[in-house]
Backbone as ProteinMPNN parsed JSONL, in Angstrom:
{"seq_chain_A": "XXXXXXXXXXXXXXXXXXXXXXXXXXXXXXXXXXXXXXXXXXXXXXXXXXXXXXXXXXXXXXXXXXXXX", "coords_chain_A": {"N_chain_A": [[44.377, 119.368, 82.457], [43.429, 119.325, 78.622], [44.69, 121.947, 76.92], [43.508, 123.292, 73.501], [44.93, 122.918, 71.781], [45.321, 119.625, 72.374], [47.392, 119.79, 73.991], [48.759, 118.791, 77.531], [47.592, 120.721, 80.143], [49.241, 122.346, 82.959], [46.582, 123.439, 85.834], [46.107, 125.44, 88.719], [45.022, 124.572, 91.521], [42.408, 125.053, 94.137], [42.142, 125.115, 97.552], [41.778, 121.929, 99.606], [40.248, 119.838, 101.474], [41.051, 117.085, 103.401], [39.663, 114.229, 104.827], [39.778, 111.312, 106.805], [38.404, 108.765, 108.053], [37.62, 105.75, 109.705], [39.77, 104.262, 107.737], [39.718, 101.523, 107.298], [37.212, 100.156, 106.85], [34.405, 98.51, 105.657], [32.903, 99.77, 103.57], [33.37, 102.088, 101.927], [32.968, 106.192, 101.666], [32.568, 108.978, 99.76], [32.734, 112.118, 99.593], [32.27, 115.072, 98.048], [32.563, 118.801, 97.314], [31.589, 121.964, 96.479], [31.267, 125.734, 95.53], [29.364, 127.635, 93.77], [30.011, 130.351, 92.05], [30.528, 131.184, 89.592], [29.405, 133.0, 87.338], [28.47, 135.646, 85.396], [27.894, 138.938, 86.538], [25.702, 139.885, 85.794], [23.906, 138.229, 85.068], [20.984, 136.444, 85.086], [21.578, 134.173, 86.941], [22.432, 134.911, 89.225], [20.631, 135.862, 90.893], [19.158, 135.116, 94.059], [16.839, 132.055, 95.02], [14.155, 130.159, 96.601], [13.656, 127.082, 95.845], [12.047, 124.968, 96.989], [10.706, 124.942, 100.503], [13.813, 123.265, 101.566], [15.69, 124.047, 99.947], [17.962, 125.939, 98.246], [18.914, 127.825, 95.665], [21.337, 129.187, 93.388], [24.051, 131.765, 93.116], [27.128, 130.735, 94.782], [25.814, 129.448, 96.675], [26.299, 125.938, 98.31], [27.147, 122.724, 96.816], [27.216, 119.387, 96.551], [28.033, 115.876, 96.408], [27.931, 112.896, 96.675], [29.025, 109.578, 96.403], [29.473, 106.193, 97.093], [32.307, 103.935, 97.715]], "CA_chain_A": [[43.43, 119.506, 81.385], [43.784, 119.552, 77.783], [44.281, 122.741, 75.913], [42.551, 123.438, 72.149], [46.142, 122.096, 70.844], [45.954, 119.05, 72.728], [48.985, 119.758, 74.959], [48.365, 118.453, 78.87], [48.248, 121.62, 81.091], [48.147, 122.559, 84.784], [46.095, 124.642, 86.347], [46.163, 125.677, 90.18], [43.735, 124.445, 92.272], [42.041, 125.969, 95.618], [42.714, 124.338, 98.735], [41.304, 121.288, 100.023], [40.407, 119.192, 103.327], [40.789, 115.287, 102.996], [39.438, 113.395, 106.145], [39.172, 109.734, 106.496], [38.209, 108.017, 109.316], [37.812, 104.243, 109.887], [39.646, 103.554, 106.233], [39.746, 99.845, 107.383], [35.753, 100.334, 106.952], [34.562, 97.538, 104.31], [32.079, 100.663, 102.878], [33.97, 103.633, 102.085], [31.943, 107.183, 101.441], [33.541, 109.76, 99.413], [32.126, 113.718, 99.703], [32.738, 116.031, 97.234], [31.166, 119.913, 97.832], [32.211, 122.895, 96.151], [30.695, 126.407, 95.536], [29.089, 127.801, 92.181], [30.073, 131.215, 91.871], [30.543, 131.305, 88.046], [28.499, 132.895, 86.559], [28.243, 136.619, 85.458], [27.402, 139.674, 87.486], [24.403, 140.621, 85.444], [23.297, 136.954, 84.81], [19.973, 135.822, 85.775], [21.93, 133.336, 88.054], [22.712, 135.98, 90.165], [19.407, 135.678, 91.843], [18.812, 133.322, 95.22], [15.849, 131.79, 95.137], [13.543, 129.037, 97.763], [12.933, 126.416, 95.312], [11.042, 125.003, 98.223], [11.24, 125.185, 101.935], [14.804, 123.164, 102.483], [16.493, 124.254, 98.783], [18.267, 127.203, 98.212], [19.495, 127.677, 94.377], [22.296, 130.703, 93.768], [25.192, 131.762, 93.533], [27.887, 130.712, 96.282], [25.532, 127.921, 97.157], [27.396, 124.591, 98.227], [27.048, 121.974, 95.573], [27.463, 118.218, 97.406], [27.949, 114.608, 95.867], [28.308, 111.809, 97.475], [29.423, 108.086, 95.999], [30.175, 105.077, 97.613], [33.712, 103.294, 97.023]], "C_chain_A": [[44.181, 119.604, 80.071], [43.805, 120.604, 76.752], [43.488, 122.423, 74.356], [43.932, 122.808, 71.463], [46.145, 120.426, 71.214], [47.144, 118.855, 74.038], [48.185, 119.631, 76.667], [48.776, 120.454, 79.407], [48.191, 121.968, 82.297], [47.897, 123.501, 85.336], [46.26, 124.416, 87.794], [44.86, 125.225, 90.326], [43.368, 125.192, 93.465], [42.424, 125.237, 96.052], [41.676, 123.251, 98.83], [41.497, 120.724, 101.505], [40.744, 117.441, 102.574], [40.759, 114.906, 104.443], [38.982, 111.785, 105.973], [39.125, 109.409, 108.271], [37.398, 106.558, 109.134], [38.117, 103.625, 108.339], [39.717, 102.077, 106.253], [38.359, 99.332, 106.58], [35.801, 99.37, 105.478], [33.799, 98.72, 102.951], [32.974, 102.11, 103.18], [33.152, 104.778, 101.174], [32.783, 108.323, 101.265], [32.287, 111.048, 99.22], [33.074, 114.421, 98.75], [31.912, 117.535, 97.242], [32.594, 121.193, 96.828], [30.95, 124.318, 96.057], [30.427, 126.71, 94.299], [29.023, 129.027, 92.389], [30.958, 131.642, 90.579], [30.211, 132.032, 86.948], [28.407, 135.216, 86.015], [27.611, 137.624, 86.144], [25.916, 140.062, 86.945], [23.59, 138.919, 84.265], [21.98, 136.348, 85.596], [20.195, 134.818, 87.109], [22.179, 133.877, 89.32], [21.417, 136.171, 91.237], [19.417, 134.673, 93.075], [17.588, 133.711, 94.959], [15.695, 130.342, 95.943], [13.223, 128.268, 96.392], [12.2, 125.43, 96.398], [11.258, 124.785, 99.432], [12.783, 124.549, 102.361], [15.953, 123.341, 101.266], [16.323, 125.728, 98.436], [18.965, 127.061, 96.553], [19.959, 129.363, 94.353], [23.35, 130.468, 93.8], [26.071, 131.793, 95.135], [27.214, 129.418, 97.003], [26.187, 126.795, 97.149], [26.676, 124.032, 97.282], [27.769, 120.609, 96.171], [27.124, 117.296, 96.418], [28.808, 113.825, 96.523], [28.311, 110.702, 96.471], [29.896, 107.503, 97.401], [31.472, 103.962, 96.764], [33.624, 101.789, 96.967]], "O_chain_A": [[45.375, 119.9, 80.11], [43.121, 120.432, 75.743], [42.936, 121.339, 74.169], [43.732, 122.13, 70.456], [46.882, 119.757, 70.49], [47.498, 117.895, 74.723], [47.188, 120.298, 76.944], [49.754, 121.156, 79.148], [47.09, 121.94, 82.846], [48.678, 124.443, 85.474], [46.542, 123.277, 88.167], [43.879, 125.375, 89.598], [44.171, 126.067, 93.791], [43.114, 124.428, 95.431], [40.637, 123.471, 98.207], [42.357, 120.94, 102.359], [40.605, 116.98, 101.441], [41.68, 115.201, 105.204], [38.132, 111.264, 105.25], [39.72, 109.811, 109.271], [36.516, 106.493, 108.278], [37.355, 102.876, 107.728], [39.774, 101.46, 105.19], [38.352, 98.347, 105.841], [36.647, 99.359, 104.583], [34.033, 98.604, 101.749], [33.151, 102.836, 104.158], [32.701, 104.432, 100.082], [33.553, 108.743, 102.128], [31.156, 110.849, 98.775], [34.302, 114.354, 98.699], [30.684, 117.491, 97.181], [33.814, 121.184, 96.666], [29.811, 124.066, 96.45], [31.152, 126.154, 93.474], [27.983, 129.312, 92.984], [31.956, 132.359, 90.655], [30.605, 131.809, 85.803], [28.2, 135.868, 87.038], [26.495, 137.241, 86.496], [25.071, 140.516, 87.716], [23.028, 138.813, 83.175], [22.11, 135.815, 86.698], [19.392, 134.65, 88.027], [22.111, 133.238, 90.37], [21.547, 136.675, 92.352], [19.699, 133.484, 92.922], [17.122, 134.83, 94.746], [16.608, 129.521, 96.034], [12.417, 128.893, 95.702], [11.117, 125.505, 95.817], [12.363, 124.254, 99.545], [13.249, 125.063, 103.378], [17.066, 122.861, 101.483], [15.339, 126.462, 98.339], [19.573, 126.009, 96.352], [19.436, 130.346, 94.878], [23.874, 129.45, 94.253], [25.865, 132.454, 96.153], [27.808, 128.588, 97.691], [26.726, 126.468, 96.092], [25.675, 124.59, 96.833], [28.99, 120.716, 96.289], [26.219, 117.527, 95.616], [29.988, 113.96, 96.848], [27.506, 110.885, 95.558], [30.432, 108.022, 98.38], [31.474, 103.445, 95.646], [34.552, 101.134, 96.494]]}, "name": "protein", "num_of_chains": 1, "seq": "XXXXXXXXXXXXXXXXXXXXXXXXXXXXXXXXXXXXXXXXXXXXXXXXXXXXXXXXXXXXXXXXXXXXX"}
């Protein structure tokens, strides 16, 4: 990333998985998922809530995107 000067800098990352399977495949399908636990302790976000029967919104909730390559 780029600090407020400009200057490149690096930050640590968490861990990751990387799995591929059949990369020959003419359609390749890239997953990306992380968690959203961001947010202040006394932040309205701090709530779970059903936005309706198969969605969960909240902290710690996964967070998924998918593309095709």
């Amino acid at each position: 990333m780029l600090d407020a000067n400009g200057v490149l800098q690096s930050l640590p990352l968490g861990d990751a998985v990387r799995i591929s399977k059949r990369p020959e495949a003419p359609l390749q399908v890239f997953f990306c998922a992380h968690m959203d636990t961001v947010f202040a302790i006394d932040s309205d976000f701090q709530t779970v809530t059903w936005l309706d029967d198969e969605t969960l919104n909240g902290p710690g909730v996964s967070d998924l995107k998918v593309a095709s390559l």
